[in-house]
Coordinates of C-alpha atoms in Angstrom, one line a residue:
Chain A
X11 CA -41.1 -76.1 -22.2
X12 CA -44.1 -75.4 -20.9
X13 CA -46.8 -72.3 -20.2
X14 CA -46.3 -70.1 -17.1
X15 CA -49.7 -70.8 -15.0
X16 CA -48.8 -69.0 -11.4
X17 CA -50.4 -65.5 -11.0
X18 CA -47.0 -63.1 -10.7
X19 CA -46.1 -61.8 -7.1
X20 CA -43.2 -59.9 -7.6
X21 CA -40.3 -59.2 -5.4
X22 CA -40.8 -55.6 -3.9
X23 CA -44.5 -57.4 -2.8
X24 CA -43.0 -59.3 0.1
X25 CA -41.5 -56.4 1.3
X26 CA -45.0 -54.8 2.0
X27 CA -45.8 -58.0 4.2
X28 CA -44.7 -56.5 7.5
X29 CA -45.6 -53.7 9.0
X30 CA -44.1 -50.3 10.0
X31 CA -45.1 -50.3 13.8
X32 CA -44.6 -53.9 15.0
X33 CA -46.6 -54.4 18.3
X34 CA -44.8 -53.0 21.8
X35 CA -44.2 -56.2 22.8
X36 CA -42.5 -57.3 19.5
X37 CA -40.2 -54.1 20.2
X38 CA -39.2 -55.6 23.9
X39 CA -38.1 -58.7 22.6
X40 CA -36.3 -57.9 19.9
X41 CA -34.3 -55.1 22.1
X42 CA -33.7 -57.7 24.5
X43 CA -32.3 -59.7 21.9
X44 CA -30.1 -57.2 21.2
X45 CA -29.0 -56.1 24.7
X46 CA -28.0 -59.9 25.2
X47 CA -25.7 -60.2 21.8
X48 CA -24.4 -56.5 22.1
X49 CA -23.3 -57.8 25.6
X50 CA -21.8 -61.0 24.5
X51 CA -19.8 -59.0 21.6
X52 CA -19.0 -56.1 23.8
X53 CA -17.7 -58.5 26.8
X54 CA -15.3 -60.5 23.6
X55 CA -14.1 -57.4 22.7
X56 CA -12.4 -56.2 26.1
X57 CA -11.4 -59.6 26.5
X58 CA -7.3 -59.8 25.5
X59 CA -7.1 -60.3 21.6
X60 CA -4.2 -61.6 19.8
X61 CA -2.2 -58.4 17.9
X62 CA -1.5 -60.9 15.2
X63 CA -5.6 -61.2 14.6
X64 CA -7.4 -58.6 12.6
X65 CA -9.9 -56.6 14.7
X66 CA -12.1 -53.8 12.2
X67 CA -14.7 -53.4 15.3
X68 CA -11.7 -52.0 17.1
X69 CA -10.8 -49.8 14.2
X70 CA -14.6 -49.3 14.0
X71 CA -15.2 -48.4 17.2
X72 CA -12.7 -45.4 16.7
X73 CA -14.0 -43.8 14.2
X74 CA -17.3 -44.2 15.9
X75 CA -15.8 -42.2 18.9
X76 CA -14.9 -39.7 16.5
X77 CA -18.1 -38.9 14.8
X78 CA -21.0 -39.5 18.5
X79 CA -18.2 -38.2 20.7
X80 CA -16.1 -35.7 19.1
X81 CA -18.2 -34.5 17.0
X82 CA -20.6 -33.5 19.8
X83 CA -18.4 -31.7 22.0
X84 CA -18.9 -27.8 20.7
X85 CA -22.8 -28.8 20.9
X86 CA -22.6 -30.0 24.7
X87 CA -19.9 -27.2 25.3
X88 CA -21.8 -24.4 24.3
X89 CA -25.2 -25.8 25.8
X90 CA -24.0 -26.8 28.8
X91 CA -22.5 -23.1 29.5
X92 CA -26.0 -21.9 28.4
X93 CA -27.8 -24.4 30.9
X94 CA -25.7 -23.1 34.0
X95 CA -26.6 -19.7 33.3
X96 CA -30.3 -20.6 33.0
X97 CA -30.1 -22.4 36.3
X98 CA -28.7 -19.5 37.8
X99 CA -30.9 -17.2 36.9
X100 CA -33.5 -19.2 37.2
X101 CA -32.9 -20.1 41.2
X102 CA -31.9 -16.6 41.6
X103 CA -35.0 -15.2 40.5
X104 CA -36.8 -17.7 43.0
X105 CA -34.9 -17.1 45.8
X106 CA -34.5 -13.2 45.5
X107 CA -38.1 -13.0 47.4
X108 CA -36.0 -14.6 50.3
X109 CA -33.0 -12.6 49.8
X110 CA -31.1 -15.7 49.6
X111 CA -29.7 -15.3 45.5
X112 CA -26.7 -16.4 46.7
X113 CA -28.1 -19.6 47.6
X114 CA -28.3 -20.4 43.7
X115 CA -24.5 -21.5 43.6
X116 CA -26.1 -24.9 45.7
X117 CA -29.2 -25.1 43.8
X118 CA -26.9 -25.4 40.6
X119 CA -24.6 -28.1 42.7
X120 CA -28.2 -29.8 43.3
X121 CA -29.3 -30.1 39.9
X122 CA -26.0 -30.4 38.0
X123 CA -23.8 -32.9 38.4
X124 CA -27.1 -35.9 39.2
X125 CA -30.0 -34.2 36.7
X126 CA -29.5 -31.3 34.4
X127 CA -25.9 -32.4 33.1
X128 CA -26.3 -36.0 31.8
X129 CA -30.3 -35.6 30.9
X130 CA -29.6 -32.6 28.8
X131 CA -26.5 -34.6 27.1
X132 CA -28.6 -37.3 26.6
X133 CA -30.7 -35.3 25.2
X134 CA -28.2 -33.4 23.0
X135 CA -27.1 -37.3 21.4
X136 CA -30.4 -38.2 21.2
X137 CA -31.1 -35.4 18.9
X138 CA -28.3 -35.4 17.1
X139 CA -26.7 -39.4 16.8
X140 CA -30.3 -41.4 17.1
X141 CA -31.8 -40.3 14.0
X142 CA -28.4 -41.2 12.4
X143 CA -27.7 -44.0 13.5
X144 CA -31.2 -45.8 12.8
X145 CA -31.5 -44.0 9.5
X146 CA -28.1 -45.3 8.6
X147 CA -28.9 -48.9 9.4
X148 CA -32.0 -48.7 8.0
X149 CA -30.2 -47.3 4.8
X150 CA -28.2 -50.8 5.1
X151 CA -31.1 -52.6 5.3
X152 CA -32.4 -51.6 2.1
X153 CA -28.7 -51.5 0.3
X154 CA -28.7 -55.2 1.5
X155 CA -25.8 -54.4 3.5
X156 CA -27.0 -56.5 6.6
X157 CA -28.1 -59.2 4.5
X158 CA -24.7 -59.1 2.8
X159 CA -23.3 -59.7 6.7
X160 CA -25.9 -62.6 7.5
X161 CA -24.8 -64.3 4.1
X162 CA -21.0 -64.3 5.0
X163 CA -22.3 -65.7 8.7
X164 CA -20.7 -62.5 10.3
X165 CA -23.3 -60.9 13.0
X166 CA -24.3 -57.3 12.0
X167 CA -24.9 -56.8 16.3
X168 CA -21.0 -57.1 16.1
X169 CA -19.7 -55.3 13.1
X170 CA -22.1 -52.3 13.1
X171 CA -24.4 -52.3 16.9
X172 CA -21.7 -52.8 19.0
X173 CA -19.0 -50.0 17.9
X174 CA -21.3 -47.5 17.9
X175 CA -22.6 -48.7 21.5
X176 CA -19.2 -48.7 22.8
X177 CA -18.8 -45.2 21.5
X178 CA -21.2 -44.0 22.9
X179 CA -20.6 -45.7 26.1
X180 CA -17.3 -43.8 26.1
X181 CA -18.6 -40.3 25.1
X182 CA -21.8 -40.4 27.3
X183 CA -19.9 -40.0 30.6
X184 CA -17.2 -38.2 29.2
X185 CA -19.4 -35.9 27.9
X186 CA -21.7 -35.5 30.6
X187 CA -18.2 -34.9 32.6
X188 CA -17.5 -31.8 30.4
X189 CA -21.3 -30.9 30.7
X190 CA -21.3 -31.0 34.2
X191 CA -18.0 -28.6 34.4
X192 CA -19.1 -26.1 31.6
X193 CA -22.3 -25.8 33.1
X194 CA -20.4 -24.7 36.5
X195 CA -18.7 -22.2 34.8
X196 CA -21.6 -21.1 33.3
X197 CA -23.7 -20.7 36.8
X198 CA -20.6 -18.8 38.4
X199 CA -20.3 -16.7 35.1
X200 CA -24.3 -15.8 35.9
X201 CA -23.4 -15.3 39.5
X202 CA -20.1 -13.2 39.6
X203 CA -20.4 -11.7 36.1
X204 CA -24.1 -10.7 36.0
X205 CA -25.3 -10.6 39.1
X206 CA -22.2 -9.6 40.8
X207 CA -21.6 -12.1 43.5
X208 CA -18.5 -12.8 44.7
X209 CA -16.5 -15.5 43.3
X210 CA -15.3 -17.0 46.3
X211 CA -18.7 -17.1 48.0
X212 CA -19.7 -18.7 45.0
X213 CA -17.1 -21.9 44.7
X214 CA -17.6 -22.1 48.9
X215 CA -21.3 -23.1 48.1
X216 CA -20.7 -25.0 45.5
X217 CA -18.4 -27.3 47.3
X218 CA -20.1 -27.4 50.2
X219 CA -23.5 -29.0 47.9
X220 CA -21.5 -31.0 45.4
X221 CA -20.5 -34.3 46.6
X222 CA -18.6 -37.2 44.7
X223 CA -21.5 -39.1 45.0
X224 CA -23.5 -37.0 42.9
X225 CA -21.1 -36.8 40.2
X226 CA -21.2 -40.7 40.5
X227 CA -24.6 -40.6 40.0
X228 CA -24.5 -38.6 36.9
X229 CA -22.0 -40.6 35.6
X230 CA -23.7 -43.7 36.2
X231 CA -27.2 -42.5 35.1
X232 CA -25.0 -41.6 31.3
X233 CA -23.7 -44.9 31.1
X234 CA -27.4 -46.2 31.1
X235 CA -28.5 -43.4 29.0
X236 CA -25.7 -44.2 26.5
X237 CA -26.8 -48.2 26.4
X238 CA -30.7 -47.0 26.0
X239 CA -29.4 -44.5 22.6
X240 CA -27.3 -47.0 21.3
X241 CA -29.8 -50.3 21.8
X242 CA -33.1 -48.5 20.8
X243 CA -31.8 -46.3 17.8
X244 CA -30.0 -49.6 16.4
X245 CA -33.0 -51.7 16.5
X246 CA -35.1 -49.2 15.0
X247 CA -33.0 -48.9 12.0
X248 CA -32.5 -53.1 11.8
X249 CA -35.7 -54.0 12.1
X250 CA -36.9 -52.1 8.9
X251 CA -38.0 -53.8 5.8
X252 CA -35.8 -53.0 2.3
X253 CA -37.6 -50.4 1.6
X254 CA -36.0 -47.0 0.6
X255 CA -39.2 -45.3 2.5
X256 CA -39.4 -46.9 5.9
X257 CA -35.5 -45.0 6.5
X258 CA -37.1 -41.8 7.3
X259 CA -39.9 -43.6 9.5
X260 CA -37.6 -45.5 11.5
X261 CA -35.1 -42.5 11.9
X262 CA -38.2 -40.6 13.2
X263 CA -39.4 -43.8 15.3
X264 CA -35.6 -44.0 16.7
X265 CA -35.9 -40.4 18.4
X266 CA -39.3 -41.0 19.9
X267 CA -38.4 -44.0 21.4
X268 CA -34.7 -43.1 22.7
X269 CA -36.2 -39.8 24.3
X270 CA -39.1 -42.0 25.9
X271 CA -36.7 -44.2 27.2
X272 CA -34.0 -41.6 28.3
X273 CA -36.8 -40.2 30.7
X274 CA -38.4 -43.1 31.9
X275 CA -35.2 -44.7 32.4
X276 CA -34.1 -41.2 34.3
X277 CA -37.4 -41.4 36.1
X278 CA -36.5 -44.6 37.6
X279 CA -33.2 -44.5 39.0
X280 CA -34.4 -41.0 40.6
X281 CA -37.1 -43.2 42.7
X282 CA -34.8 -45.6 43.2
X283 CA -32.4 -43.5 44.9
X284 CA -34.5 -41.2 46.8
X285 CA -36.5 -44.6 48.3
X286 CA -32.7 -46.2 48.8
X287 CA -30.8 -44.8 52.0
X288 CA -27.7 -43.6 51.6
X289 CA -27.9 -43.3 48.0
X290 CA -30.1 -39.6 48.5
Chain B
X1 CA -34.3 -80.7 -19.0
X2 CA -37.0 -78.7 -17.8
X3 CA -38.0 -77.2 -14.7
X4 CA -41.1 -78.5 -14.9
X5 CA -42.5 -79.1 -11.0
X6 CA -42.1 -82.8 -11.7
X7 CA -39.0 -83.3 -13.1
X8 CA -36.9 -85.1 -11.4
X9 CA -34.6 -83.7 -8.4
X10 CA -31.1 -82.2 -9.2
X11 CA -28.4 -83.9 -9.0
X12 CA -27.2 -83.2 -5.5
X13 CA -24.1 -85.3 -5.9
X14 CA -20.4 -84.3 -4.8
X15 CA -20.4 -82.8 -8.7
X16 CA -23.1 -80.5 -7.6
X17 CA -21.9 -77.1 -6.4
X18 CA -25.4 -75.7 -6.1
X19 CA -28.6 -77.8 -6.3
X20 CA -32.4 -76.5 -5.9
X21 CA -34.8 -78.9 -5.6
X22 CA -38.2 -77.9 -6.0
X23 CA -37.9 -74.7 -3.9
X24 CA -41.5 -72.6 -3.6
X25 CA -41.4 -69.3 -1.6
X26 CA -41.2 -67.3 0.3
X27 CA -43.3 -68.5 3.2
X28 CA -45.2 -64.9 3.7
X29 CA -46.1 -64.8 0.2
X30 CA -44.7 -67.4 -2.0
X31 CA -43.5 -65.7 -5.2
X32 CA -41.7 -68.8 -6.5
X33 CA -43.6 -72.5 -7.4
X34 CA -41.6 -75.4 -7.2
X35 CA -38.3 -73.8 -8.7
X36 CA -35.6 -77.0 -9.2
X37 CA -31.8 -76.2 -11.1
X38 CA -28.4 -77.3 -10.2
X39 CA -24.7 -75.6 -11.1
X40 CA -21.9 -78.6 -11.2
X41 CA -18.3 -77.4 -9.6
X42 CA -17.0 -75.6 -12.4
X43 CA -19.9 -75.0 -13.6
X44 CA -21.8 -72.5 -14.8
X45 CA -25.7 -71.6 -14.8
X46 CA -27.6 -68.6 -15.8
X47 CA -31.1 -67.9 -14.7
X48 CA -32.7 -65.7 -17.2
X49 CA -35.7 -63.1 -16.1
X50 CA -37.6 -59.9 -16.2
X51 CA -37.9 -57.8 -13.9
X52 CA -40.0 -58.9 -10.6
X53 CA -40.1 -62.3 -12.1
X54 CA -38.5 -63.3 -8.5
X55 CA -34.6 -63.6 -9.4
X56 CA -33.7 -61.9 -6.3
X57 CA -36.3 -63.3 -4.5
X58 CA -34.6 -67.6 -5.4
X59 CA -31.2 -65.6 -4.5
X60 CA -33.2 -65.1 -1.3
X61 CA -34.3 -68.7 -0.7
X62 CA -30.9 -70.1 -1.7
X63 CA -29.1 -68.4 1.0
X64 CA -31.9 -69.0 3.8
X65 CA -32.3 -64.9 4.1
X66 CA -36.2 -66.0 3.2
X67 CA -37.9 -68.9 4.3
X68 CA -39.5 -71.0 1.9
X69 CA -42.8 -73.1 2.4
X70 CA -40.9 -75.9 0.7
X71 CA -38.0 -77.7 -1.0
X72 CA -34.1 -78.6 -0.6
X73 CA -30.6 -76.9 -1.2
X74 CA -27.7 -78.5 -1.6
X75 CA -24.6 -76.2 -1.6
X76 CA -21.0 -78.2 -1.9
X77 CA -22.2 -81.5 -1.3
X78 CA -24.6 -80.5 2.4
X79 CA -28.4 -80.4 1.8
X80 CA -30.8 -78.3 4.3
X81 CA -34.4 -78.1 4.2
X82 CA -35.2 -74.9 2.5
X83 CA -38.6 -74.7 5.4
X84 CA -36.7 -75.4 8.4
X85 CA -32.9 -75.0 8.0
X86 CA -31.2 -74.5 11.7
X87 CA -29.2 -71.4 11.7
X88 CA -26.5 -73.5 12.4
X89 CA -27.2 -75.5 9.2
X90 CA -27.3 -71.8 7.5
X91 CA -23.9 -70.4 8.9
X92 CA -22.0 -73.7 7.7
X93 CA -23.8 -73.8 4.2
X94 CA -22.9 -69.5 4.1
X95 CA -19.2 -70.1 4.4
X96 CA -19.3 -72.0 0.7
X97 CA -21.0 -69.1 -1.1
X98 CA -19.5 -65.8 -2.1
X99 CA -22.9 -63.6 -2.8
X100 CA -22.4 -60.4 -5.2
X101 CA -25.6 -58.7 -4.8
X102 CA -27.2 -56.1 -7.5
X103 CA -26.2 -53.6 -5.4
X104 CA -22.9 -54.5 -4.3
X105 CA -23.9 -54.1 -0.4
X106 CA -20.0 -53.2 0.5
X107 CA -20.6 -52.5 4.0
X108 CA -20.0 -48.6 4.1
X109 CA -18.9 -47.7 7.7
X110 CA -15.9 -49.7 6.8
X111 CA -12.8 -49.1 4.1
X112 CA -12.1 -51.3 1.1
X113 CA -9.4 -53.7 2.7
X114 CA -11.7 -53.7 5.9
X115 CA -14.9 -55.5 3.6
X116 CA -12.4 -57.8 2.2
X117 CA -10.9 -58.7 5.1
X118 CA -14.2 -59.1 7.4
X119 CA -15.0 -62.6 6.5
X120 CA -11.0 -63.5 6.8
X121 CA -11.2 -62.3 10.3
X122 CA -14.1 -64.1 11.3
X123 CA -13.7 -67.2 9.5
X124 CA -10.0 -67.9 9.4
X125 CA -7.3 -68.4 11.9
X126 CA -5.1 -66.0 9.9
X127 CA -2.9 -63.4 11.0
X128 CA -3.7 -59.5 10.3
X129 CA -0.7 -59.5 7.8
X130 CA -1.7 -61.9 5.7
X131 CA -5.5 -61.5 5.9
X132 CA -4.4 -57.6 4.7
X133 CA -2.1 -59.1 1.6
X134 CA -4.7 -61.7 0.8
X135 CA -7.6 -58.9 0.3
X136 CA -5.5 -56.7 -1.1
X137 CA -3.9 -59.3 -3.5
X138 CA -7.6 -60.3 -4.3
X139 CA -8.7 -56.7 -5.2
X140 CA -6.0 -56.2 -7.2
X141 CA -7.3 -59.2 -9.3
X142 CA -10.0 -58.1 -9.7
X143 CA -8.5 -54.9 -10.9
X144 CA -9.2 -52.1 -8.0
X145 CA -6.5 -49.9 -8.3
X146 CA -5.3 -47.0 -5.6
X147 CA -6.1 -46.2 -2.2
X148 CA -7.8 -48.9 -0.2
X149 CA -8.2 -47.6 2.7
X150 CA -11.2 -45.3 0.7
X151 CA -14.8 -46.3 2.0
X152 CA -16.7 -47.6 -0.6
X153 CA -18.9 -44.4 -1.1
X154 CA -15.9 -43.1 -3.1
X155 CA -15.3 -45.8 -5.5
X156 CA -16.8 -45.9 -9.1
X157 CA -19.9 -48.7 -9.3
X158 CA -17.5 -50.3 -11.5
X159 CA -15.5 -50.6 -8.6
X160 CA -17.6 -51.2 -5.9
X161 CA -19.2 -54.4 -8.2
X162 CA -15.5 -55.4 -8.7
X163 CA -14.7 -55.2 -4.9
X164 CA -17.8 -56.8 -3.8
X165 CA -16.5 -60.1 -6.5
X166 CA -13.2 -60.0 -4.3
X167 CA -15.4 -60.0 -1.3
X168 CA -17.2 -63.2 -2.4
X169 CA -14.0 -64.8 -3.5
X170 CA -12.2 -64.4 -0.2
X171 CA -13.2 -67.8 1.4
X172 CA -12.6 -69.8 -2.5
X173 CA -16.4 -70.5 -1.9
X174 CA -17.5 -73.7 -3.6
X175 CA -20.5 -72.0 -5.3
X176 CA -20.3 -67.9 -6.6
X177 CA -23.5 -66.5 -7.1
X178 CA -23.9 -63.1 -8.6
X179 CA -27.5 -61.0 -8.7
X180 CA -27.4 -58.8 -11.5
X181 CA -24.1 -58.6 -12.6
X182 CA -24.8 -55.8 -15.2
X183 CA -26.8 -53.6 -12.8
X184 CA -26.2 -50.1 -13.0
X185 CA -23.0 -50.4 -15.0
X186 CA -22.7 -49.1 -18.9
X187 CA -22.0 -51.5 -21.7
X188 CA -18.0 -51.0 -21.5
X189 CA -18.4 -51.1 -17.6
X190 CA -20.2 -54.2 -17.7
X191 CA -17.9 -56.5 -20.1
X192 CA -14.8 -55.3 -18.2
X193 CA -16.5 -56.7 -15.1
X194 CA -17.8 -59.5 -16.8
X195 CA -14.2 -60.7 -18.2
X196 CA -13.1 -60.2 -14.7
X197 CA -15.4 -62.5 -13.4
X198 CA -14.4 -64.9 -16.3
X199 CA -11.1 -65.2 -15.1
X200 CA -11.3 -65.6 -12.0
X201 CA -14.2 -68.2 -12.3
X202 CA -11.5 -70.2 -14.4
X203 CA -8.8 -69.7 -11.5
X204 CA -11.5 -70.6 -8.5
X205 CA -12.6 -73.3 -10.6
X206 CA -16.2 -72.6 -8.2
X207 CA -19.7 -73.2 -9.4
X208 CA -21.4 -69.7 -10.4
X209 CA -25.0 -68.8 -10.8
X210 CA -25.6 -65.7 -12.5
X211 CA -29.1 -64.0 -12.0
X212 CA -29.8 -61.3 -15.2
X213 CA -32.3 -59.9 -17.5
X214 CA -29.8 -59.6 -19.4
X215 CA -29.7 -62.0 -22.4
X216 CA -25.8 -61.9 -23.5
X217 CA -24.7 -63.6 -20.2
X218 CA -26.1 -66.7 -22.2
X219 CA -24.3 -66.3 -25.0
X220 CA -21.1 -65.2 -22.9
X221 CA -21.5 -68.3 -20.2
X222 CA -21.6 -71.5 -21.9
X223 CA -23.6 -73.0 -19.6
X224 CA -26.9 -74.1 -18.7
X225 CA -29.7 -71.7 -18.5
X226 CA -33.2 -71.3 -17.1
X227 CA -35.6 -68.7 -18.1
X228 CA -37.4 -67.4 -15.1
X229 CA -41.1 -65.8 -15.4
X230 CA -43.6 -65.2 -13.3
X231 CA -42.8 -67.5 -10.5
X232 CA -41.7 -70.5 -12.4
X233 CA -38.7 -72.0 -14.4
X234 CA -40.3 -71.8 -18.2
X235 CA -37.0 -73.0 -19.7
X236 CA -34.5 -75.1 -19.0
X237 CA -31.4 -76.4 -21.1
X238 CA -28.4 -75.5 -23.2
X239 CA -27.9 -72.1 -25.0
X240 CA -29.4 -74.1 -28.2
X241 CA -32.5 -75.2 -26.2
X242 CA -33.1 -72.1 -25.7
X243 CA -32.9 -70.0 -29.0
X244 CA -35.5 -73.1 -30.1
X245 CA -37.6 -72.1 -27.6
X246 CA -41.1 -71.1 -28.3
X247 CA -42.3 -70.0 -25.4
X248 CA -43.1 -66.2 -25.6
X249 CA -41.4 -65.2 -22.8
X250 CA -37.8 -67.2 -23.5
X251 CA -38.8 -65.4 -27.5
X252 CA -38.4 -62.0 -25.5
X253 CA -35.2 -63.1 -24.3
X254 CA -33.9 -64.3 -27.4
X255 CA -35.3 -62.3 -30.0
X256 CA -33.6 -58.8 -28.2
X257 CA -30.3 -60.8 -28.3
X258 CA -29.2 -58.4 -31.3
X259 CA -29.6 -55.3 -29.2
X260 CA -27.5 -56.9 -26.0

């Protein structure tokens, strides 16, 4: 037996070691970290399983779908319809000087299908699933759920990043595919409806400016958008300490950062296709 | 015995489940000096402490979640360098410990069965079948009744504490070791789970160290215990070592036994 000499540090101290914005370069790294194991998991997990294994990210990754994809529909829907209207009116009023209003129904083929549709479902998910899913991990985190993973060697990246990355990977272009027609049918609902062009003139345009390759490009620029939300808002949320307070901060952090990267992401494949020929 | 900082290493023979030898951490801001106590297969070892007196924080150390500035653990007969284990070292010395932590830390996006199963799927080469009828065999050990296809936010604490022991069980890990077993739970609650855990420990025949502030797992574990306070193993011995004691904080412990 013998006297207790040490000065008491106790437990919750260590938590208070690191803190709450790591440096940018810190931030890189780790999401690199996590681009390269979400890709490893994701690639094993379209590889052919055995029906006689048990899979729960599969199971996972449905109920994911479900709650980012699903569950954001009626929001994109409705939006969508409102954003074609705006665009319509908005190119109306600024070619009516001209007396070319009619000349909207390409401005909305312009903007649609490559910009307005996936940015503003980007957007839409970043507002509504980032905050989510970081505050949810970060609630983990301080439940000593992900340490609950480590300790039974299972890879958090693989039970909880990547089914909610391949959600969203799914419901990104899908959704930007509904955006893109809803906000159509919004623009020709502004055109015929309000400002009382005729249908028919209306689709001619519109399929004379709307290519495949533009819907391509929308698609395309959603699948990176999807892999920005889902990388970003997870690290956020994993790389808080166990601390019931740092949930709201990185939920908070999660949407800065996701909406940063959305547009500067957006940002660069637009110079890169206007500077690449054939892509424009 | 003591746990005096030089007293002599554990036994980290093949009758050792769990040996600590000397651990102090964490690295950042070591909260524990020179911390040293073994559980033998079978076993059974209860590390007494207050609150903040670092219980969770050894927990920490043990399973390499924490790095410590120094000191060895031996888990089912492997030893790692508490300092400098490899991950690799880490995953392999994981697979022979079942962790129930104070807070259960069921992983909520998936259901009952799902937790049960996870480290079945990952670890064994077992079908889906039998990985479902071994977790669901396990939790109904352990006594979870109904639905278990519920996510864990539905179950009772009771429950959740019961599912998490199935959880840790799964693999027949060489070594159990259970944070706070009493946490949260009322007195009824807490000696349902902790016959539970009784029975099973004599099933599994595993090694289990129990980390409480509460004073009746001693009397209910007959076992070796250490008394943990600020930072350092105080106490050390039998049951009857310990009611001796008179140290003031094992006389804490000891002299609230009535009310526990």
């Amino acid at each position: 037996m013998r006297q207790a000499n040490v000065a008491s540090d106790d437990d919750a101290s260590a938590e208070e070691r690191s803190p709450t914005f790591a440096p940018l370069g810190g931030r890189f790294i780790s999401r690199g970290r996590l681009v390269l194991r979400s890709a490893y998991w994701l690639a094993s997990l379209l590889a052919p399983q055995s029906p006689e294994r048990p899979t729960p990210v599969t199971a996972s990754v449905t109920r994911e779908l479900d709650v980012l994809g699903f569950g954001a529909i009626r929001l994109v829907a409705v939006s969508a319809l409102l954003v074609g209207l705006i665009t319509i009116f908005q190119a109306a009023y600024q070619l009516a000087p001209y007396g070319a209003e009619v000349v909207s129904a390409r401005a909305l083929a312009w903007f649609v299908a490559r910009e307005i549709g996936p940015i503003v479902v980007a957007i839409l998910v970043v507002a509504r699933s980032a905050a989510a899913i970081a505050g949810e991990f970060a609630s983990m985190a301080a439940n000593g759920e992900i340490d609950a993973l480590r300790v039974m060697g299972l890879d958090p990246v693989k039970y909880l990043v990547v089914p909610k990355l391949a959600a969203l990977l799914i419901a990104l272009p899908t959704l930007t595919a509904i955006a893109i027609m809803l906000a159509v049918i919004g623009g020709w609902l502004g055109m015929s409806v309000v400002l009382g062009y005729n249908t028919a003139l209306f689709f001619e345009y519109l399929h004379e400016s709307l290519a495949a390759r533009d819907v391509g490009v929308g698609l395309a620029k959603s699948v990176l958008f999807a892999s920005i939300i889902g990388i970003v808002a997870a690290d956020e949320g994993l790389r808080v300490e166990r601390r019931v307070s740092a949930i709201g901060a990185a939920a908070t952090r999660s949407v800065v950062y996701c909406l940063l990267g959305v547009l500067g992401a957006d940002t660069a494949v637009n110079a890169f296709v206007y500077f690449i020929p054939g892509l424009t | 015995m003591t746990g005096d900082a030089t007293a002599p290493m554990p036994n980290a023979s093949a009758a050792t489940a769990l040996g600590v030898d000397d651990v102090t951490g964490p690295r950042a801001a070591p909260v524990l000096r020179h911390v040293s106590l073994s559980v033998p297969r079978g076993g059974s070892h209860v590390v007494l402490g207050p609150m903040h007196s670092g219980k969770s924080t050894l927990l920490r150390l043990i399973l390499g979640l924490d790095r410590a500035v120094s000191g060895r653990v031996t888990i089912d007969g492997s030893t790692f360098d508490a300092a400098r284990a490899t991950e690799d070292q880490l995953r392999h010395m994981r697979r022979r410990v079942g962790v129930v932590f104070d807070s259960s830390a069921l992983v909520s996006r998936l259901t009952l069965l799902e937790n049960v199963m996870l480290p079945l799927a990952e670890h064994m080469t077992v079908g889906a079948d039998q990985a479902r009828e071994t977790a669901a065999g396990l939790l109904h050990d352990v006594g979870v009744a109904g639905d278990l296809e519920r996510t864990p936010d539905r179950l009772t604490r009771l429950d959740r504490r019961r599912a998490a022991l199935a959880r840790a069980l799964v693999l027949e890990p060489a070594v159990l070791i259970v944070d706070e077993p009493g946490n949260g739970l009322d007195p009824h609650a807490a000696a349902e789970l902790d016959e539970t855990m009784q029975a099973l420990h004599e099933r599994y025949r595993c090694g289990i160290l129990i980390c409480t502030q509460e004073v009746r797992y001693a009397f209910h574990w007959p076992s070796v215990v250490s008394v943990l306070a600020n930072g350092r193993i105080v106490e050390q011995g039998s049951l009857d070592e310990l009611l001796n004691s008179r140290h003031e904080a094992v006389r804490r412990f000891v002299d609230r036994r009535g009310a526990a």
